[in-house]
Amino acid sequence: MSSTPLALFVGLPNPTLSDDEFALFRETNPLGLFVGRRNLRNPEQAKILIDRFREAVGRADAPVFTDQEGGRVQHMDAGPWPLFRSFGQFAELARRDLDLGKKALRLSTQAMGAMMSELGLSSGCSPVLDLVFETTSAVIGARSFGPDPDFIAALGREVVDGLLETGNMPVMKHIPGHGRATLDSHKERPVVDASRETLTATDFKPFVALKDTPWAMVAHVVYAAYDAERPASISPIMHDVIRNDMGYDGVLISDCIFMESLQGILPERVAQVLEAGFDIALHSHGDVKESEAAAKAARPLTDAAQNRIAAAKARLGTLKIDYRAAQAEVEAMFASALVS
């Protein structure tokens, strides 16, 4: 096993790590593991899975991520864990009472972060900073705070800071913005035709405002004003836009390469992400053979990526809270404001 991890997250089809998967991960040393609801049944099982992955790669701090935004996208939605509200609901509360909305969102974020950190999960890949319009693909919907970039940035700040406080890594997505995409990048290749001036004044704006967020996930969306052929996640041009024009210097991970906005077989997709200059390719599920093929296509993390990852980790706090009590308090805030 190389001492430098591969620039790759892998996934699993089951709630346990098989002997073959353990051996593969020990041999190839992928940077991290991405888990979904198929892998998360209860706290005891989840902790065993996370610990076993870290044992396989030989790193007690190996990142283990999931999708845990609240609302429709929360993979910790089995019986043992509380359910959390969507960003759209917090936005509705904040439009009625901005201070109360921010307070409720911060507390809900801390509750969710504490819940994940208690399990050993490193991140829930949040917040979503995409704008939403009448034409936006339904894949975003209530995952967004709305159409106003300044409002999104203000609420997104509560999520970023709340997660950091509880030792859970914020990952803003989907940089540089999925909101003008009318197609679902899980199924098709969206093309955004807006001008550079429009994108800079709107879609890009929340990401620039929160460019101190330690990690960001890159959209599989074509921005024709910059690169008419390739989605941002595999475009060297968009890599330079994010790094230089938008000024983002944190860790850049692709959205899941299984999404059909990308083309070619999975190893080719891994290579496309990394050859474009991004730090990490996300292979969020798949069986042993698919993970092995992805690992063969990946390269070790660059020195720059390792430095970014270390700098991000150094910002994590240690706040401990009773996440169930905190979530009950959030619900009381909504009740007091008569927001359903």
Short mmCIF file of C-alpha atoms in Angstrom, two decimals:
data_model
loop_
_atom_site.label_atom_id
_atom_site.label_comp_id
_atom_site.label_asym_id
_atom_site.label_seq_id
_atom_site.Cartn_x
_atom_site.Cartn_y
_atom_site.Cartn_z
CA MET A 1 0.00 0.00 0.00
CA SER A 2 1.29 3.45 -0.93
CA SER A 3 1.76 5.81 2.01
CA THR A 4 0.02 8.55 -0.01
CA PRO A 5 -3.71 7.92 -0.40
CA LEU A 6 -5.33 7.79 -3.81
CA ALA A 7 -7.27 10.88 -4.89
CA LEU A 8 -10.45 8.83 -4.66
CA PHE A 9 -13.49 8.20 -2.49
CA VAL A 10 -15.00 4.73 -2.81
CA GLY A 11 -18.44 3.39 -1.93
CA LEU A 12 -20.02 0.11 -0.88
CA PRO A 13 -23.20 -1.76 -1.83
CA ASN A 14 -23.87 -3.19 1.65
CA PRO A 15 -23.91 -2.19 5.36
CA THR A 16 -20.81 -4.30 6.05
CA LEU A 17 -17.30 -4.33 4.59
CA SER A 18 -16.56 -7.67 2.94
CA ASP A 19 -13.19 -9.39 3.20
CA ASP A 20 -12.59 -8.68 -0.50
CA GLU A 21 -13.35 -4.99 -0.03
CA PHE A 22 -11.14 -4.85 3.05
CA ALA A 23 -8.26 -6.40 1.09
CA LEU A 24 -8.78 -4.08 -1.89
CA PHE A 25 -8.84 -0.95 0.25
CA ARG A 26 -5.79 -2.10 2.19
CA GLU A 27 -3.92 -2.61 -1.07
CA THR A 28 -5.02 0.55 -2.89
CA ASN A 29 -5.46 3.07 -0.01
CA PRO A 30 -8.30 5.29 -1.29
CA LEU A 31 -8.50 8.59 0.55
CA GLY A 32 -12.04 8.13 1.84
CA LEU A 33 -15.32 6.26 1.94
CA PHE A 34 -18.74 7.57 0.92
CA VAL A 35 -21.73 5.93 2.59
CA GLY A 36 -25.44 6.17 1.82
CA ARG A 37 -28.65 4.93 3.40
CA ARG A 38 -27.89 1.44 2.04
CA ASN A 39 -24.88 1.42 4.39
CA LEU A 40 -26.43 3.09 7.46
CA ARG A 41 -28.84 0.98 9.48
CA ASN A 42 -28.17 1.95 13.11
CA PRO A 43 -25.41 3.61 15.17
CA GLU A 44 -23.66 0.42 16.26
CA GLN A 45 -23.55 -1.00 12.74
CA ALA A 46 -22.42 2.33 11.25
CA LYS A 47 -19.57 2.71 13.73
CA ILE A 48 -18.31 -0.80 12.97
CA LEU A 49 -18.38 -0.12 9.22
CA ILE A 50 -16.54 3.19 9.57
CA ASP A 51 -13.92 1.71 11.90
CA ARG A 52 -13.35 -1.25 9.62
CA PHE A 53 -12.74 0.98 6.60
CA ARG A 54 -10.24 3.03 8.58
CA GLU A 55 -8.54 -0.16 9.72
CA ALA A 56 -8.27 -1.29 6.09
CA VAL A 57 -6.54 1.89 4.89
CA GLY A 58 -4.46 2.22 8.06
CA ARG A 59 -5.56 5.78 8.84
CA ALA A 60 -7.66 6.49 11.92
CA ASP A 61 -8.64 9.87 10.46
CA ALA A 62 -9.58 8.64 6.96
CA PRO A 63 -12.59 10.74 5.88
CA VAL A 64 -15.98 9.04 5.71
CA PHE A 65 -18.66 11.20 4.06
CA THR A 66 -22.38 10.90 3.44
CA ASP A 67 -25.19 13.13 2.13
CA GLN A 68 -26.96 14.64 5.12
CA GLU A 69 -28.47 17.99 4.22
CA GLY A 70 -31.92 17.60 5.77
CA GLY A 71 -35.24 17.33 3.98
CA ARG A 72 -35.25 14.98 0.99
CA VAL A 73 -31.49 14.38 1.13
CA GLN A 74 -30.58 12.79 4.45
CA HIS A 75 -29.14 9.31 4.39
CA MET A 76 -29.38 8.94 8.15
CA ASP A 77 -33.14 8.53 7.95
CA ALA A 78 -33.56 5.17 9.68
CA GLY A 79 -35.48 4.85 12.96
CA PRO A 80 -32.65 5.55 15.42
CA TRP A 81 -31.93 9.03 14.07
CA PRO A 82 -34.11 12.17 14.09
CA LEU A 83 -35.24 13.72 10.82
CA PHE A 84 -34.12 17.23 9.91
CA ARG A 85 -35.83 19.98 7.96
CA SER A 86 -34.88 21.08 4.45
CA PHE A 87 -33.00 24.27 3.67
CA GLY A 88 -36.13 25.48 1.89
CA GLN A 89 -38.06 25.33 5.17
CA PHE A 90 -35.36 27.27 7.01
CA ALA A 91 -35.40 29.84 4.22
CA GLU A 92 -39.17 30.26 4.66
CA LEU A 93 -38.68 30.82 8.40
CA ALA A 94 -35.83 33.27 7.77
CA ARG A 95 -37.93 35.29 5.31
CA ARG A 96 -40.47 35.80 8.12
CA ASP A 97 -37.87 36.42 10.83
CA LEU A 98 -34.24 36.49 9.71
CA ASP A 99 -32.70 36.28 13.17
CA LEU A 100 -34.94 33.39 14.21
CA GLY A 101 -34.29 31.59 10.93
CA LYS A 102 -30.55 31.90 11.35
CA LYS A 103 -30.71 30.77 14.96
CA ALA A 104 -32.83 27.73 14.10
CA LEU A 105 -30.60 26.80 11.16
CA ARG A 106 -27.42 27.12 13.23
CA LEU A 107 -28.83 24.93 16.00
CA SER A 108 -30.18 22.34 13.55
CA THR A 109 -26.80 22.27 11.83
CA GLN A 110 -25.00 21.78 15.14
CA ALA A 111 -27.40 18.95 16.00
CA MET A 112 -26.79 17.24 12.69
CA GLY A 113 -23.04 17.78 12.90
CA ALA A 114 -22.89 16.40 16.45
CA MET A 115 -24.94 13.38 15.40
CA MET A 116 -22.54 12.60 12.55
CA SER A 117 -19.38 13.28 14.55
CA GLU A 118 -20.59 10.96 17.31
CA LEU A 119 -20.72 8.13 14.76
CA GLY A 120 -17.33 8.93 13.28
CA LEU A 121 -18.75 10.41 10.06
CA SER A 122 -16.52 13.20 8.79
CA SER A 123 -19.04 15.13 6.68
CA GLY A 124 -22.62 15.27 5.45
CA CYS A 125 -21.60 17.18 2.28
CA SER A 126 -23.49 20.36 3.10
CA PRO A 127 -24.47 23.18 2.52
CA VAL A 128 -26.16 23.42 -0.88
CA LEU A 129 -25.48 26.93 -2.21
CA ASP A 130 -27.24 26.54 -5.56
CA LEU A 131 -29.83 29.10 -6.55
CA VAL A 132 -33.30 27.85 -7.46
CA PHE A 133 -35.55 29.28 -10.17
CA GLU A 134 -38.86 28.20 -11.72
CA THR A 135 -36.84 26.44 -14.44
CA THR A 136 -34.38 24.71 -12.09
CA SER A 137 -34.31 20.92 -12.24
CA ALA A 138 -36.36 19.34 -9.46
CA VAL A 139 -33.18 17.61 -8.29
CA ILE A 140 -32.42 20.86 -6.40
CA GLY A 141 -35.83 22.13 -5.26
CA ALA A 142 -36.13 22.57 -1.49
CA ARG A 143 -32.46 21.70 -1.10
CA SER A 144 -31.83 25.37 -1.98
CA PHE A 145 -32.34 28.45 0.16
CA GLY A 146 -33.91 30.24 -2.83
CA PRO A 147 -33.08 32.56 -5.75
CA ASP A 148 -31.27 35.37 -3.90
CA PRO A 149 -27.47 34.85 -3.80
CA ASP A 150 -26.94 37.18 -0.83
CA PHE A 151 -29.68 35.45 1.19
CA ILE A 152 -28.20 32.05 0.29
CA ALA A 153 -24.75 33.19 1.41
CA ALA A 154 -26.10 34.52 4.73
CA LEU A 155 -27.87 31.24 5.56
CA GLY A 156 -25.07 29.13 4.13
CA ARG A 157 -22.69 30.80 6.58
CA GLU A 158 -24.74 29.42 9.48
CA VAL A 159 -24.36 25.89 8.09
CA VAL A 160 -20.63 26.17 7.40
CA ASP A 161 -19.85 27.57 10.84
CA GLY A 162 -22.25 25.25 12.67
CA LEU A 163 -20.68 22.17 11.11
CA LEU A 164 -17.14 23.35 11.80
CA GLU A 165 -18.01 23.94 15.46
CA THR A 166 -19.08 20.31 15.88
CA GLY A 167 -16.06 18.85 14.10
CA ASN A 168 -17.96 17.96 10.93
CA MET A 169 -16.50 19.08 7.59
CA PRO A 170 -18.66 21.45 5.53
CA VAL A 171 -18.65 20.77 1.78
CA MET A 172 -20.37 23.48 -0.25
CA LYS A 173 -22.09 22.28 -3.39
CA HIS A 174 -22.48 22.25 -6.27
CA ILE A 175 -19.74 24.73 -7.21
CA PRO A 176 -19.94 26.85 -9.38
CA GLY A 177 -23.76 26.47 -9.24
CA HIS A 178 -26.40 23.95 -10.37
CA GLY A 179 -29.36 26.33 -10.20
CA ARG A 180 -29.65 27.27 -13.88
CA ALA A 181 -29.50 23.63 -14.96
CA THR A 182 -32.93 22.52 -16.19
CA LEU A 183 -31.88 18.85 -16.39
CA ASP A 184 -30.92 16.43 -13.62
CA SER A 185 -27.19 15.71 -13.92
CA HIS A 186 -27.82 12.27 -12.42
CA LYS A 187 -29.60 11.35 -15.66
CA GLU A 188 -28.52 13.79 -18.39
CA ARG A 189 -25.88 16.40 -19.21
CA PRO A 190 -27.21 19.86 -18.32
CA VAL A 191 -25.97 22.85 -20.32
CA VAL A 192 -26.21 26.36 -18.86
CA ASP A 193 -26.16 29.08 -21.53
CA ALA A 194 -26.05 32.12 -19.23
CA SER A 195 -23.36 34.71 -19.87
CA ARG A 196 -20.24 35.06 -17.75
CA GLU A 197 -21.58 38.36 -16.42
CA THR A 198 -24.85 36.76 -15.33
CA LEU A 199 -23.15 33.77 -13.70
CA THR A 200 -20.69 35.99 -11.83
CA ALA A 201 -23.50 38.21 -10.52
CA THR A 202 -25.76 35.36 -9.47
CA ASP A 203 -24.89 31.64 -9.41
CA PHE A 204 -21.21 32.05 -8.55
CA LYS A 205 -21.83 34.69 -5.88
CA PRO A 206 -22.69 32.49 -2.83
CA PHE A 207 -19.63 30.31 -3.46
CA VAL A 208 -17.38 33.36 -3.65
CA ALA A 209 -18.94 34.76 -0.47
CA LEU A 210 -18.21 31.46 1.32
CA LYS A 211 -14.91 30.69 -0.37
CA ASP A 212 -13.36 30.04 3.04
CA THR A 213 -15.43 26.81 3.23
CA PRO A 214 -12.81 24.03 3.53
CA TRP A 215 -14.25 21.68 0.87
CA ALA A 216 -16.41 22.10 -2.23
CA MET A 217 -18.13 19.60 -4.53
CA VAL A 218 -17.98 20.34 -8.27
CA ALA A 219 -21.10 20.15 -10.45
CA HIS A 220 -21.43 17.91 -13.52
CA VAL A 221 -22.89 20.90 -15.41
CA VAL A 222 -21.66 22.48 -18.65
CA TYR A 223 -21.23 26.28 -18.46
CA ALA A 224 -21.18 27.11 -22.16
CA ALA A 225 -19.85 30.63 -21.69
CA TYR A 226 -16.59 29.07 -20.45
CA ASP A 227 -16.43 25.52 -21.85
CA ALA A 228 -19.14 24.44 -24.27
CA GLU A 229 -18.08 20.79 -24.33
CA ARG A 230 -17.24 19.57 -20.83
CA PRO A 231 -19.04 19.64 -17.47
CA ALA A 232 -17.26 21.70 -14.82
CA SER A 233 -16.12 18.56 -12.98
CA ILE A 234 -13.92 17.44 -15.90
CA SER A 235 -13.05 20.83 -17.39
CA PRO A 236 -9.56 22.31 -16.90
CA ILE A 237 -11.10 25.63 -17.91
CA MET A 238 -13.68 25.49 -15.12
CA HIS A 239 -10.99 24.35 -12.69
CA ASP A 240 -9.13 27.57 -13.46
CA VAL A 241 -12.35 29.61 -13.15
CA ILE A 242 -13.02 28.15 -9.69
CA ARG A 243 -9.44 28.55 -8.51
CA ASN A 244 -8.60 31.91 -10.10
CA ASP A 245 -11.76 33.86 -11.01
CA MET A 246 -13.75 32.70 -7.97
CA GLY A 247 -10.69 32.56 -5.69
CA TYR A 248 -11.44 29.20 -4.13
CA ASP A 249 -8.42 27.48 -2.57
CA GLY A 250 -10.05 24.68 -0.59
CA VAL A 251 -10.36 20.98 -1.39
CA LEU A 252 -12.24 20.26 -4.63
CA ILE A 253 -14.03 16.92 -4.98
CA SER A 254 -16.21 15.96 -7.94
CA ASP A 255 -19.84 15.06 -7.65
CA CYS A 256 -20.42 11.31 -8.01
CA ILE A 257 -18.89 9.96 -11.22
CA PHE A 258 -21.75 7.47 -11.62
CA MET A 259 -23.97 10.37 -12.67
CA GLU A 260 -24.85 10.23 -16.35
CA SER A 261 -23.81 13.78 -17.15
CA LEU A 262 -20.37 12.22 -17.52
CA GLN A 263 -19.53 9.86 -20.38
CA GLY A 264 -17.30 6.84 -20.80
CA ILE A 265 -16.67 3.91 -18.51
CA LEU A 266 -16.10 4.60 -14.80
CA PRO A 267 -12.27 4.48 -14.84
CA GLU A 268 -12.28 7.00 -17.68
CA ARG A 269 -14.49 9.28 -15.61
CA VAL A 270 -12.09 9.08 -12.66
CA ALA A 271 -9.21 9.98 -14.95
CA GLN A 272 -11.15 12.88 -16.52
CA VAL A 273 -11.81 14.46 -13.11
CA LEU A 274 -8.22 14.20 -11.99
CA GLU A 275 -6.69 15.20 -15.32
CA ALA A 276 -8.78 18.39 -15.22
CA GLY A 277 -6.89 19.34 -12.05
CA PHE A 278 -9.45 18.60 -9.33
CA ASP A 279 -8.21 17.15 -6.06
CA ILE A 280 -10.45 14.07 -5.66
CA ALA A 281 -12.85 11.93 -7.70
CA LEU A 282 -15.98 10.70 -5.92
CA HIS A 283 -16.90 7.06 -6.68
CA SER A 284 -19.76 6.93 -4.21
CA HIS A 285 -21.01 3.38 -4.67
CA GLY A 286 -20.19 0.28 -6.67
CA ASP A 287 -18.99 -3.27 -6.14
CA VAL A 288 -15.46 -4.60 -5.65
CA LYS A 289 -14.70 -4.81 -9.36
CA GLU A 290 -15.85 -1.25 -9.98
CA SER A 291 -13.86 0.07 -7.02
CA GLU A 292 -10.79 -1.81 -8.20
CA ALA A 293 -11.12 -0.32 -11.69
CA ALA A 294 -11.57 3.17 -10.23
CA ALA A 295 -8.51 2.72 -8.02
CA LYS A 296 -6.39 1.71 -11.03
CA ALA A 297 -7.45 4.89 -12.83
CA ALA A 298 -6.74 7.19 -9.87
CA ARG A 299 -3.46 8.79 -8.90
CA PRO A 300 -2.11 9.57 -5.46
CA LEU A 301 -3.13 12.87 -3.91
CA THR A 302 -0.94 15.76 -4.99
CA ASP A 303 1.11 17.60 -2.39
CA ALA A 304 -1.17 20.62 -2.83
CA ALA A 305 -4.27 18.51 -2.18
CA GLN A 306 -2.71 16.98 0.93
CA ASN A 307 -1.92 20.46 2.23
CA ARG A 308 -5.49 21.62 1.60
CA ILE A 309 -6.90 18.57 3.37
CA ALA A 310 -4.63 19.14 6.37
CA ALA A 311 -5.54 22.84 6.54
CA ALA A 312 -9.25 21.96 6.43
CA LYS A 313 -8.94 19.41 9.21
CA ALA A 314 -7.14 21.94 11.44
CA ARG A 315 -10.27 24.12 11.44
CA LEU A 316 -12.57 21.51 13.01
CA GLY A 317 -13.98 22.31 16.43
CA THR A 318 -14.96 20.04 19.30
CA LEU A 319 -18.42 21.27 20.34
CA LYS A 320 -20.51 18.51 21.94
CA ILE A 321 -24.28 18.90 22.24
CA ASP A 322 -27.32 16.73 22.86
CA TYR A 323 -28.49 16.54 19.27
CA ARG A 324 -31.95 15.23 20.13
CA ALA A 325 -32.60 18.06 22.57
CA ALA A 326 -31.25 20.59 20.09
CA GLN A 327 -33.48 19.27 17.34
CA ALA A 328 -36.51 19.46 19.63
CA GLU A 329 -35.64 23.10 20.32
CA VAL A 330 -35.52 23.76 16.57
CA GLU A 331 -38.99 22.30 16.17
CA ALA A 332 -40.22 24.55 18.98
CA MET A 333 -38.88 27.57 17.08
CA PHE A 334 -40.86 26.57 14.00
CA ALA A 335 -43.96 26.03 16.10
CA SER A 336 -43.62 29.46 17.68
CA ALA A 337 -43.41 31.04 14.25
CA LEU A 338 -46.35 28.99 12.97
CA VAL A 339 -44.30 27.68 10.04
CA SER A 340 -45.11 24.10 9.05
#
